[in-house]
Coordinates of C-alpha atoms in Angstrom, one line a residue:
M12 CA 141.9 113.6 17.2
P13 CA 140.5 110.1 17.3
L14 CA 138.9 108.5 20.5
R15 CA 141.1 106.0 22.5
S16 CA 139.3 102.7 23.7
G17 CA 140.2 100.7 26.3
P18 CA 140.7 100.8 30.3
G19 CA 141.4 104.7 31.3
S20 CA 139.8 106.0 27.3
T21 CA 138.1 108.6 26.9
L22 CA 135.4 106.8 25.3
D23 CA 135.1 105.2 28.5
A24 CA 135.3 108.1 30.5
K25 CA 132.3 109.9 28.5
I26 CA 130.0 106.4 28.6
S27 CA 130.4 107.1 32.8
V28 CA 129.4 110.1 32.1
T29 CA 126.7 109.5 30.0
R30 CA 125.8 106.2 32.7
R31 CA 125.9 108.9 35.2
L32 CA 123.4 111.1 33.8
S33 CA 121.0 108.6 32.8
W34 CA 120.9 107.4 36.6
E35 CA 119.8 111.3 37.8
H36 CA 117.5 111.4 35.3
L37 CA 115.7 108.3 36.2
A38 CA 115.7 109.4 39.9
W39 CA 114.4 113.0 39.2
A40 CA 111.9 110.9 36.9
C41 CA 111.2 109.3 39.8
V42 CA 110.4 111.9 42.5
A43 CA 108.7 113.8 39.8
V44 CA 106.1 111.0 39.5
L45 CA 106.2 110.4 43.0
L46 CA 105.2 114.0 43.4
I47 CA 102.8 113.6 40.7
A48 CA 101.3 110.9 42.8
S49 CA 101.8 112.4 46.5
A50 CA 99.8 115.4 44.7
I51 CA 96.9 112.7 43.7
E52 CA 97.1 111.6 47.0
V53 CA 96.8 114.6 49.1
M54 CA 93.2 114.9 49.0
S55 CA 92.6 111.3 50.2
L56 CA 95.0 110.9 52.9
G57 CA 94.0 114.6 54.2
L58 CA 90.7 113.0 54.4
A59 CA 92.4 110.3 55.9
L60 CA 93.6 112.4 59.1
R61 CA 91.1 114.4 59.2
D62 CA 88.5 111.3 59.6
S63 CA 90.7 110.1 61.9
E64 CA 91.3 113.3 64.2
K65 CA 87.5 113.3 64.5
G66 CA 87.2 110.0 65.6
A67 CA 90.1 110.1 68.1
S68 CA 88.2 113.0 69.4
I69 CA 84.2 111.1 68.9
L70 CA 86.2 108.0 71.1
T71 CA 87.8 110.8 74.0
D72 CA 84.9 112.3 74.4
A73 CA 83.0 109.2 74.7
A74 CA 85.0 107.8 77.2
R75 CA 84.5 110.9 79.5
G76 CA 81.3 111.0 79.7
L77 CA 81.2 106.7 81.1
G78 CA 83.8 108.0 83.6
T79 CA 85.9 105.9 84.9
S80 CA 85.2 104.8 87.8
P81 CA 82.2 102.8 88.9
G82 CA 80.8 105.5 91.2
Q83 CA 79.8 107.4 87.5
W84 CA 78.8 104.8 85.7
S85 CA 74.7 104.3 84.8
A86 CA 72.5 103.1 81.8
A87 CA 72.2 106.1 80.1
R88 CA 76.1 106.8 80.3
V89 CA 76.7 103.3 79.1
A90 CA 74.3 103.6 75.9
D91 CA 75.4 107.3 75.1
A92 CA 79.2 105.5 75.3
A93 CA 78.3 102.5 73.2
N94 CA 76.4 104.6 70.5
R95 CA 79.5 107.4 70.2
R96 CA 82.4 104.6 70.6
S97 CA 80.2 102.9 67.3
D98 CA 80.2 106.1 65.5
A99 CA 83.8 106.6 66.2
G100 CA 84.3 103.2 64.5
Q101 CA 83.4 104.0 61.6
L102 CA 85.5 107.4 61.4
L103 CA 88.9 105.5 62.6
Q104 CA 88.7 101.8 60.9
P105 CA 89.1 103.2 57.0
G106 CA 91.1 106.2 58.2
R107 CA 93.5 104.1 59.7
S108 CA 93.8 101.3 56.7
R109 CA 94.2 104.4 54.3
L110 CA 97.5 105.6 56.2
K111 CA 98.7 102.1 57.1
G112 CA 97.7 101.3 53.4
D113 CA 98.8 104.2 51.3
P114 CA 102.3 102.9 49.6
V115 CA 103.1 106.7 49.0
L116 CA 103.6 107.3 53.1
R117 CA 105.3 103.9 53.4
L118 CA 108.4 105.1 51.2
I119 CA 108.0 108.3 53.3
A120 CA 108.4 106.0 56.1
T121 CA 112.6 105.4 54.4
L122 CA 113.6 108.7 54.5
P123 CA 116.1 109.2 57.1
R124 CA 114.0 112.4 59.7
V125 CA 110.9 112.5 57.8
G126 CA 110.5 108.7 58.2
G127 CA 109.8 109.2 62.2
Q128 CA 106.3 111.6 61.1
V129 CA 105.2 108.8 59.4
Q130 CA 105.8 106.4 62.1
A131 CA 103.9 108.9 64.9
L132 CA 101.5 109.0 63.1
Y133 CA 101.1 105.6 62.3
D134 CA 101.4 104.8 66.2
L135 CA 98.3 107.2 66.5
A136 CA 96.5 105.5 63.9
D137 CA 97.1 102.2 66.4
A138 CA 96.4 103.8 69.7
A139 CA 92.4 105.3 68.5
D140 CA 92.4 102.1 67.6
T141 CA 93.7 100.5 71.4
S142 CA 91.2 103.2 72.8
S143 CA 88.1 101.7 70.8
A144 CA 88.5 98.5 72.3
V145 CA 89.7 99.7 75.9
L146 CA 86.6 101.5 75.6
G147 CA 84.9 98.5 75.0
D148 CA 86.1 96.3 77.8
Y149 CA 85.1 99.0 80.6
L150 CA 81.6 99.0 78.5
D151 CA 81.6 95.2 79.3
M152 CA 82.9 96.3 82.3
A153 CA 80.5 98.4 82.9
R154 CA 77.6 96.5 82.3
K155 CA 78.4 93.7 84.5
Y156 CA 78.2 96.7 87.1
E157 CA 75.1 97.9 86.4
A158 CA 73.7 94.3 86.2
L159 CA 75.0 92.9 89.8
R160 CA 74.1 96.1 91.1
G161 CA 70.0 96.4 91.2
E162 CA 70.6 92.5 92.8
Q163 CA 69.9 91.3 96.3
G164 CA 71.5 89.9 99.1
P165 CA 74.7 91.5 101.3
P166 CA 77.2 92.6 99.1
G167 CA 80.4 90.6 100.1
P168 CA 79.6 87.9 97.4
K169 CA 78.4 90.3 94.6
L170 CA 82.0 92.5 95.1
T171 CA 83.4 88.4 95.2
R172 CA 81.8 87.6 91.6
L173 CA 82.0 91.5 90.0
L174 CA 85.6 91.4 90.5
R175 CA 86.1 87.9 88.7
D176 CA 83.9 89.0 86.1
W177 CA 85.8 91.8 85.3
L178 CA 89.2 89.7 84.8
P179 CA 89.2 89.0 81.9
P180 CA 87.8 92.7 80.0
L181 CA 90.7 94.6 82.7
S182 CA 93.6 92.2 81.4
D183 CA 92.9 92.8 77.5
A184 CA 92.5 96.2 78.6
D185 CA 95.7 95.8 80.4
S186 CA 97.7 93.8 77.9
R187 CA 96.6 96.4 74.9
L188 CA 97.6 99.5 76.3
P189 CA 101.4 99.4 77.7
T190 CA 102.9 98.8 74.2
Q191 CA 100.8 101.8 72.8
V192 CA 101.8 104.0 75.6
A193 CA 106.1 102.8 75.2
N194 CA 105.7 103.7 71.2
L195 CA 104.2 106.7 71.7
R196 CA 107.2 107.5 74.2
R197 CA 109.9 106.5 71.7
D198 CA 108.0 109.0 69.3
K199 CA 108.4 111.8 71.6
T200 CA 112.0 110.6 72.1
N201 CA 112.0 111.8 67.9
W202 CA 111.7 115.2 66.5
L203 CA 108.3 115.7 65.1
L204 CA 106.1 118.5 63.6
P205 CA 104.7 120.5 66.1
P206 CA 101.5 119.6 65.6
L207 CA 102.4 115.7 65.1
R208 CA 104.1 116.3 68.9
D209 CA 100.9 117.8 70.6
R210 CA 98.5 115.2 69.2
V211 CA 101.1 112.5 70.6
E212 CA 101.7 114.3 73.6
R213 CA 98.1 114.5 73.8
A214 CA 97.1 110.8 73.0
L215 CA 99.8 110.8 76.1
G216 CA 98.1 112.4 78.4
V217 CA 95.3 110.6 78.2
L218 CA 96.7 106.8 77.9
G219 CA 99.8 107.3 80.4
P220 CA 96.4 107.8 82.8
A221 CA 94.1 104.9 81.8
T222 CA 97.3 102.4 81.9
D223 CA 98.6 102.6 85.3
Q224 CA 95.1 102.7 86.6
T225 CA 93.8 100.1 83.6
A226 CA 97.0 97.8 85.6
A227 CA 95.7 98.8 89.0
A228 CA 92.7 97.8 88.3
A229 CA 93.9 94.6 87.2
A230 CA 95.4 93.3 89.8
A231 CA 93.0 94.5 92.2
A232 CA 90.5 92.0 90.1
R233 CA 93.0 89.2 90.6
L234 CA 94.1 89.5 93.7
V235 CA 91.2 90.9 96.0
P236 CA 88.7 88.1 95.5
A237 CA 90.9 86.1 97.5
A238 CA 92.2 88.4 99.9
I239 CA 88.0 88.3 100.9
G240 CA 88.2 84.8 101.7
A241 CA 87.1 84.1 98.2
D242 CA 88.7 81.2 98.4
R243 CA 88.7 79.9 102.4
P244 CA 89.0 82.0 105.2
Q245 CA 90.7 85.0 105.7
R246 CA 91.3 86.8 108.9
Y247 CA 93.6 89.7 110.1
L248 CA 94.4 91.7 112.8
L249 CA 93.3 95.1 113.3
L250 CA 95.2 97.8 114.7
F251 CA 93.5 101.3 115.7
A252 CA 96.4 103.6 115.6
N253 CA 95.9 107.3 117.7
P254 CA 98.4 109.2 116.3
A255 CA 97.9 112.0 118.7
E256 CA 100.2 110.4 120.6
V257 CA 102.2 110.2 117.4
R258 CA 104.4 106.5 117.4
P259 CA 107.0 106.0 114.0
A260 CA 104.3 103.4 112.6
G261 CA 101.1 105.5 113.1
G262 CA 100.6 106.4 116.9
F263 CA 99.6 104.3 120.4
V264 CA 97.1 100.7 119.4
G265 CA 94.4 101.8 122.1
A266 CA 92.5 99.4 120.3
V267 CA 93.2 95.3 118.9
G268 CA 90.6 93.1 116.9
S269 CA 91.2 90.7 114.4
L270 CA 88.6 90.7 111.5
T271 CA 87.5 87.5 109.0
L272 CA 86.4 87.6 105.9
A273 CA 85.2 84.3 104.0
N274 CA 83.5 85.4 100.5
G275 CA 83.8 88.6 100.8
S276 CA 81.4 89.3 104.1
P277 CA 82.3 89.3 107.7
Q278 CA 82.1 86.4 109.6
N279 CA 83.6 87.5 113.1
L280 CA 84.8 90.5 114.1
D281 CA 86.5 90.9 117.7
I282 CA 88.0 93.8 119.1
R283 CA 89.3 94.5 123.0
A284 CA 90.8 97.5 123.9
E285 CA 95.0 96.8 123.6
E286 CA 95.0 95.6 127.4
A287 CA 93.3 93.2 127.4
Y288 CA 96.0 91.4 125.8
T289 CA 98.8 91.6 128.4
P290 CA 98.1 88.9 131.1
L291 CA 97.2 86.9 128.9
F292 CA 100.6 86.5 127.1
K293 CA 102.6 83.7 127.4
Q294 CA 106.2 85.2 126.9
R295 CA 107.3 88.5 127.2
F296 CA 108.4 91.0 124.6
D297 CA 112.1 92.8 125.1
P298 CA 111.0 97.0 124.2
P299 CA 113.6 98.6 121.5
Y300 CA 115.4 101.6 122.7
P301 CA 115.0 103.9 123.8
L302 CA 111.4 102.8 125.4
P303 CA 113.5 102.0 128.0
R304 CA 114.8 105.0 129.1
F305 CA 112.0 107.0 129.2
F306 CA 109.0 104.3 130.5
D307 CA 110.1 101.2 133.3
Y308 CA 108.8 98.2 132.1
K309 CA 110.0 96.3 135.6
K310 CA 105.8 97.9 136.2
V311 CA 104.5 97.9 133.2
P312 CA 105.1 94.8 130.4
F313 CA 106.0 96.0 126.9
E314 CA 102.7 95.6 125.3
I315 CA 100.9 96.3 121.9
G316 CA 100.0 99.3 122.0
E317 CA 103.2 100.5 122.1
A318 CA 104.7 97.9 119.0
E319 CA 104.2 99.9 116.6
W320 CA 107.6 101.6 117.3
D321 CA 109.6 100.2 113.8
P322 CA 109.1 102.8 110.5
N323 CA 108.9 100.1 108.5
F324 CA 105.1 99.0 109.2
A325 CA 106.8 95.1 108.0
A326 CA 108.5 94.8 111.6
S327 CA 105.7 96.7 113.7
A328 CA 103.2 94.2 112.2
K329 CA 105.0 90.9 113.1
L330 CA 106.0 92.0 116.1
S331 CA 102.0 92.8 116.9
E332 CA 101.5 89.5 115.1
A333 CA 103.4 87.5 117.6
M334 CA 102.0 89.5 120.8
F335 CA 98.7 88.8 119.2
K336 CA 99.7 84.7 119.1
S337 CA 101.3 85.1 122.4
A338 CA 98.2 86.1 123.9
T339 CA 95.3 84.1 121.7
S340 CA 97.7 81.4 119.5
A341 CA 95.3 82.6 116.8
D342 CA 97.7 82.6 113.3
V343 CA 96.6 85.5 111.0
D344 CA 97.0 86.5 107.1
G345 CA 97.9 89.7 107.5
T346 CA 97.6 93.1 109.5
I347 CA 96.2 96.0 109.2
S348 CA 96.4 99.7 110.6
L349 CA 94.1 102.5 110.2
D350 CA 93.8 105.7 111.8
P351 CA 91.1 108.1 113.0
Y352 CA 92.0 110.3 110.1
A353 CA 91.3 107.1 108.2
I354 CA 88.4 106.4 109.5
E355 CA 86.7 109.9 109.2
A356 CA 87.4 109.2 105.4
L357 CA 85.7 106.6 105.4
L358 CA 82.5 108.3 107.6
G359 CA 82.7 110.7 104.7
V360 CA 81.5 107.5 102.6
T361 CA 78.9 105.9 104.6
G362 CA 77.2 108.6 106.1
P363 CA 77.1 109.8 110.1
V364 CA 77.2 106.4 112.6
D365 CA 74.5 106.6 115.1
V366 CA 76.6 104.0 118.2
A367 CA 74.2 102.9 121.2
G368 CA 75.1 105.1 124.5
Y369 CA 77.6 107.1 122.7
G370 CA 76.0 109.2 120.2
S371 CA 76.5 110.4 116.6
F372 CA 79.9 110.0 114.8
N373 CA 80.3 111.8 111.0
K374 CA 83.7 112.7 108.7
D375 CA 84.5 116.2 111.5
N376 CA 84.4 115.2 114.4
F377 CA 85.6 111.2 115.2
F378 CA 88.7 112.0 116.0
A379 CA 88.2 114.7 118.5
E380 CA 85.1 112.7 119.7
I381 CA 87.1 109.4 120.4
D382 CA 89.4 111.7 122.5
Y383 CA 87.8 112.7 124.8
I384 CA 85.4 109.5 125.4
V385 CA 88.3 107.1 125.6
N386 CA 90.5 109.4 127.0
V387 CA 89.2 112.5 129.5
K388 CA 85.3 110.7 130.0
T389 CA 83.9 108.9 132.7
G390 CA 81.5 106.8 134.0
P391 CA 79.9 103.6 132.6
G392 CA 81.4 103.0 129.1
S393 CA 84.3 105.5 128.6
G394 CA 88.2 105.0 128.6
K395 CA 89.3 102.6 126.4
A396 CA 86.5 100.1 126.6
A397 CA 84.7 102.3 124.8
L398 CA 87.1 102.0 121.3
P399 CA 86.2 98.8 121.3
V400 CA 82.6 99.4 121.1
I401 CA 82.7 102.0 118.7
A402 CA 85.2 100.6 116.3
K403 CA 83.3 97.8 115.9
V404 CA 79.9 99.6 114.8
I405 CA 81.7 101.9 112.4
L406 CA 83.3 99.4 110.7
Q407 CA 80.6 96.7 110.6
R408 CA 78.7 99.9 108.4
V409 CA 81.7 100.2 106.4
L410 CA 81.4 96.6 105.5
D411 CA 77.5 96.1 105.5
Q412 CA 78.0 99.1 102.5
P413 CA 75.8 98.8 99.1
I414 CA 78.3 97.7 96.3
G415 CA 77.0 101.4 94.9
N416 CA 79.0 102.8 97.5
W417 CA 82.2 100.4 96.5
P418 CA 83.9 103.0 95.1
K419 CA 83.9 105.5 97.0
L420 CA 85.0 103.5 100.0
V421 CA 88.2 101.8 97.2
S422 CA 88.8 106.1 96.1
A423 CA 89.0 106.8 99.8
V424 CA 90.8 103.7 101.2
Q425 CA 93.3 104.0 97.9
E426 CA 93.7 108.2 99.3
Q427 CA 94.4 107.3 103.2
A428 CA 96.5 104.5 102.2
R429 CA 99.0 107.1 100.1
G430 CA 99.1 109.2 103.1
R431 CA 99.7 106.3 105.2
H432 CA 96.8 106.3 107.2
I433 CA 95.8 102.7 106.3
Q434 CA 98.3 100.7 106.5
L435 CA 98.2 96.7 105.0
Q436 CA 100.9 93.5 105.4
F437 CA 99.9 90.4 104.0
H438 CA 101.3 87.1 103.9
S439 CA 100.6 86.0 100.5
T440 CA 103.4 86.7 98.1
D441 CA 101.4 88.3 95.4
L442 CA 99.3 90.8 98.0
A443 CA 102.5 91.8 99.3
S444 CA 103.8 92.7 96.5
A445 CA 100.9 94.7 94.9
T446 CA 100.6 96.6 98.1
A447 CA 104.3 97.0 98.0
A448 CA 104.1 98.5 93.9
A449 CA 101.2 100.7 95.0
G450 CA 103.4 102.2 98.7
Y451 CA 100.7 101.0 101.4
D452 CA 102.7 98.3 103.0
G453 CA 104.3 101.2 105.1
A454 CA 108.0 100.3 103.8
I455 CA 111.2 102.4 103.5
L456 CA 111.3 103.4 100.2
A457 CA 115.1 103.4 98.2
K458 CA 113.5 106.4 95.9
G459 CA 115.8 109.6 94.5
S460 CA 119.4 110.4 94.8
D461 CA 119.2 111.6 97.9
Y462 CA 116.2 111.3 100.9
V463 CA 114.9 112.3 103.9
M464 CA 111.9 111.0 106.4
V465 CA 111.7 113.1 110.4
V466 CA 110.1 109.9 112.0
D467 CA 108.5 111.4 115.3
G468 CA 108.3 108.9 118.4
N469 CA 106.3 110.6 121.2
V470 CA 107.7 109.5 124.6
G471 CA 105.9 112.1 127.4
A472 CA 102.4 109.8 127.0
S473 CA 100.4 113.3 125.9
K474 CA 97.9 113.9 123.3
S475 CA 100.4 116.4 122.9
D476 CA 100.4 115.4 118.5
F477 CA 96.5 116.2 117.6
Y478 CA 97.5 120.1 118.3
M479 CA 100.9 120.4 117.6
T480 CA 102.3 122.1 114.1
K481 CA 105.5 120.7 112.5
S482 CA 106.8 121.7 109.4
M483 CA 110.2 121.3 107.6
D484 CA 113.3 123.7 105.8
I485 CA 115.9 122.1 103.6
K486 CA 118.4 123.6 102.1
A487 CA 121.1 122.1 99.7
E488 CA 124.3 123.5 97.8
V489 CA 124.7 121.2 94.6
P490 CA 128.5 121.9 94.0
A491 CA 129.8 120.3 90.8
S492 CA 131.8 117.8 92.9
G493 CA 129.0 116.7 93.8
L494 CA 129.5 116.6 97.7
S495 CA 126.7 118.1 98.5
R496 CA 126.3 120.2 101.9
H497 CA 122.3 120.0 103.3
Q498 CA 120.5 121.9 105.9
L499 CA 117.7 120.4 107.4
T500 CA 115.5 122.3 110.0
L501 CA 112.6 121.0 112.0
Q502 CA 110.2 123.5 112.9
Y503 CA 107.8 122.3 116.4
K504 CA 104.7 124.6 117.4
L505 CA 103.1 123.8 120.2
P506 CA 100.0 126.4 121.8
L507 CA 98.8 126.3 125.1
P508 CA 96.2 124.4 125.6
V509 CA 93.1 125.0 123.7
D510 CA 89.6 124.2 125.4
D511 CA 89.4 122.2 128.3
V512 CA 89.7 119.0 126.8
D513 CA 92.9 119.8 125.7
R514 CA 93.6 119.9 129.5
A515 CA 92.0 117.3 129.7
L516 CA 93.4 114.9 127.4
N517 CA 97.1 116.8 128.8
P518 CA 97.0 117.1 133.0
V519 CA 100.7 116.7 133.2
D520 CA 102.3 119.1 132.8
Q521 CA 99.5 121.1 130.4
G522 CA 100.9 118.2 127.9
A523 CA 104.2 119.3 127.4
Y524 CA 105.2 117.6 124.4
A525 CA 109.3 115.0 124.6
D526 CA 110.4 113.1 121.3
Y527 CA 112.7 110.6 120.6
V528 CA 112.9 112.3 116.5
R529 CA 114.6 109.8 113.7
V530 CA 116.4 110.9 110.6
Y531 CA 116.5 108.7 108.2
L532 CA 119.1 110.4 106.0
P533 CA 121.2 108.4 102.6
E534 CA 123.5 105.9 103.6
L535 CA 126.6 107.4 102.7
A536 CA 126.0 110.7 104.9
S537 CA 128.2 112.2 106.9
A538 CA 130.2 115.2 108.7
V539 CA 126.7 115.2 110.9
S540 CA 125.4 118.2 113.5
V541 CA 122.8 118.2 115.6
K542 CA 121.4 121.5 117.6
Y543 CA 118.1 122.2 118.9
S544 CA 117.0 125.2 120.3
Q545 CA 113.8 126.2 122.1
D546 CA 112.2 130.7 120.8
D547 CA 113.1 131.5 125.1
G548 CA 117.0 129.9 124.5
P549 CA 118.9 126.4 124.1
G550 CA 115.7 124.2 125.8
F551 CA 116.3 121.0 126.5
G552 CA 117.0 118.2 123.4
G553 CA 120.1 117.2 120.8
Y554 CA 121.8 115.0 119.6
D555 CA 121.4 111.1 120.7
R556 CA 123.3 108.6 118.6
T557 CA 123.8 107.9 114.5
E558 CA 123.7 104.3 113.1
L559 CA 123.1 101.9 109.9
V560 CA 119.3 100.6 109.7
N561 CA 118.3 99.4 106.6
G562 CA 120.5 101.2 104.3
K563 CA 119.7 104.4 105.6
Q564 CA 122.3 106.7 108.2
V565 CA 119.5 106.9 111.1
V566 CA 120.2 109.9 113.0
S567 CA 118.5 110.2 116.7
A568 CA 118.0 113.4 119.4
F569 CA 115.6 113.8 122.0
F570 CA 113.7 117.1 123.3
R571 CA 110.9 118.1 125.3
L572 CA 108.7 121.3 124.3
P573 CA 106.6 123.1 126.9
R574 CA 103.0 124.3 126.3
G575 CA 103.3 127.6 123.9
H576 CA 106.8 127.9 122.7
Q577 CA 108.1 126.6 119.3
G578 CA 111.7 124.3 119.3
T579 CA 114.0 124.2 116.5
L580 CA 116.6 121.2 116.3
Q581 CA 118.8 121.9 113.2
I582 CA 120.6 118.8 111.4
D583 CA 123.7 119.7 108.9
Y584 CA 125.5 116.9 106.9
V585 CA 126.9 116.0 103.4
V586 CA 125.8 113.7 101.1
P587 CA 128.2 113.1 98.0
L588 CA 125.8 113.2 95.0
D589 CA 126.0 112.0 91.4
V590 CA 125.1 115.1 89.6
R591 CA 127.0 114.4 86.2
N592 CA 123.6 114.9 84.1
R593 CA 122.9 118.1 86.5
T594 CA 119.7 117.0 88.0
F595 CA 118.8 117.0 91.7
D596 CA 116.5 114.6 93.7
L597 CA 115.3 115.1 96.6
F598 CA 112.6 111.7 97.5
I599 CA 111.1 112.9 101.3
Q600 CA 109.2 109.6 102.4
K601 CA 106.1 110.9 105.2
Q602 CA 106.0 109.7 108.7
A603 CA 103.0 107.1 108.7
G604 CA 99.9 109.1 110.8
I605 CA 100.9 112.7 111.1
P606 CA 98.3 114.9 109.0
D607 CA 101.2 116.8 107.6
R608 CA 104.6 118.0 107.2
P609 CA 104.6 121.5 105.3
T610 CA 108.4 121.3 103.4
T611 CA 110.1 123.6 101.7
L612 CA 113.9 122.7 99.7
E613 CA 115.4 125.4 98.5
L614 CA 118.0 124.4 96.5
S615 CA 121.3 126.6 94.6
F616 CA 123.2 124.5 91.9
P617 CA 126.0 126.0 89.8
G618 CA 124.6 129.2 87.6
G619 CA 121.4 129.2 89.4
Q620 CA 118.6 128.9 92.3
A621 CA 115.2 126.8 92.9
T622 CA 112.8 126.5 95.1
R623 CA 110.2 123.7 96.1
R624 CA 107.3 123.0 98.5
S625 CA 104.8 120.7 99.9
D626 CA 101.9 120.3 102.6
L627 CA 104.5 116.7 102.2
S628 CA 100.5 115.0 103.3
T629 CA 101.7 112.4 100.9
D630 CA 105.3 111.6 99.8
A631 CA 107.3 114.6 97.4
D632 CA 109.1 114.3 95.0
F633 CA 111.3 117.6 94.3
Q634 CA 112.9 117.5 91.6
V635 CA 115.6 119.8 89.9
S636 CA 117.6 119.8 86.3
W637 CA 119.1 122.9 84.9

């Protein structure tokens, strides 16, 4: 039968099949060519990958050998790290060029799923190149540090100059790292072959912390010179808090002073007992609730020593500054609060400090010795008059430390600021933003979907907090509805007087503990109930009031705990939580001043249970997913 022609004819059908077969053959031919080309390329690509990985390993060793802190740097380490970086570069640059220029990989990169593997390879090669550049920046910083460390002269101006010399390399490093970390994190969200995923995770484990450290260092190099008076003298109010008599923002302030810095050097350091300012007040300051319930301010005025009653340090600092100005007519550029735990950490860097007439103070004895001299010892120079003398000598020693010790001092300050033993409040917008970002400004934080902060306020004028053991247990049930029941249990254990110093510090009723405690909860917390009990019975204490403060529901209670007993404050409440993503996030903020508050969370959720623990020496973020 003859073939029909025209649309729909048998001839058209055969032509169509022939064309389809031709394209399929062509496609398979292309695949075959690619396979042959790939086979030819495998050896050279394998060598490129091997060289890149070996170069990255050498680079990691070079960075580890140099060290991340100036305290670790030396001329020998700098030279060794520079040589290793050069060796790594001879492997990394050709390997990176070979990988990113390979036509087969470029073609594979266009394919679904497989393309993600190639992109991760590209990003790892770029990350190695960035790491080399950043190590070069740190080597530049280390050389500047080594050159300056040997120079003579006061440390302050040298520190100012060094930070300004460091700013260009730090800024360069800070501009490079975030992009590479973001790319690797994006890669991690994709499906990757296990060996490749391991390499991405290892790279993130190195570059993630380096990115945070570099950003913080760049901010410090940009802002610290101005803070220490590089452009104009800066005056700061100094508050020496005593958490043995704890207050919501740290402790009773026994000594107050001011420090003026010019080009990094102290120009004026004036420290006095806090009551020395009271007769100079040009106005009256009203004490906040509930202090008038416990102290008679008709006989004794509200003084600067008690101004740390608001746990939001910015508010407490503002009040302290107003009192200081009322007494001295002097303005300040910010406020710094530090306690004996912080001073002991600084003494760990400076070594023991001898103070004429008072003996030697070190990282192990300062808190106990200062409490004894100020509050127990009698005779000339004792009492609160001793605190300014001792504090001035120690602070002067800290400020006079050689530049080689500044990295250790910075680390000590950072650690104590994380525990809120040092709190900083600056008037400069840039400095305020930087300290807030670091969490050093003593602000009440808005983190986590759930939140707790316990704030003790000693209203018994005793020094019992020094001997007190505090802990916290939290039980939470998270149903599918999200209406979560919480039970928060606070334990306070106060031993009988432990020695003669304890008895002398606490002569009234052995130092029984009177505490006005406030618990900060999420704004929508409801159905609150409070119960206080002691190991010997109901005890004296209970609920006072609940109020909304700065977006937090604040539950207040009072109790009195005799020596030799244990008290328990139990608070039950309900919090609505969004658990659609099956995640529980409880952020616990630590109170300023106290050393710790060991905390246990027991969580029940649909289908399971979880337990989390923290000593709460710093803030803790308890996260559970199911």
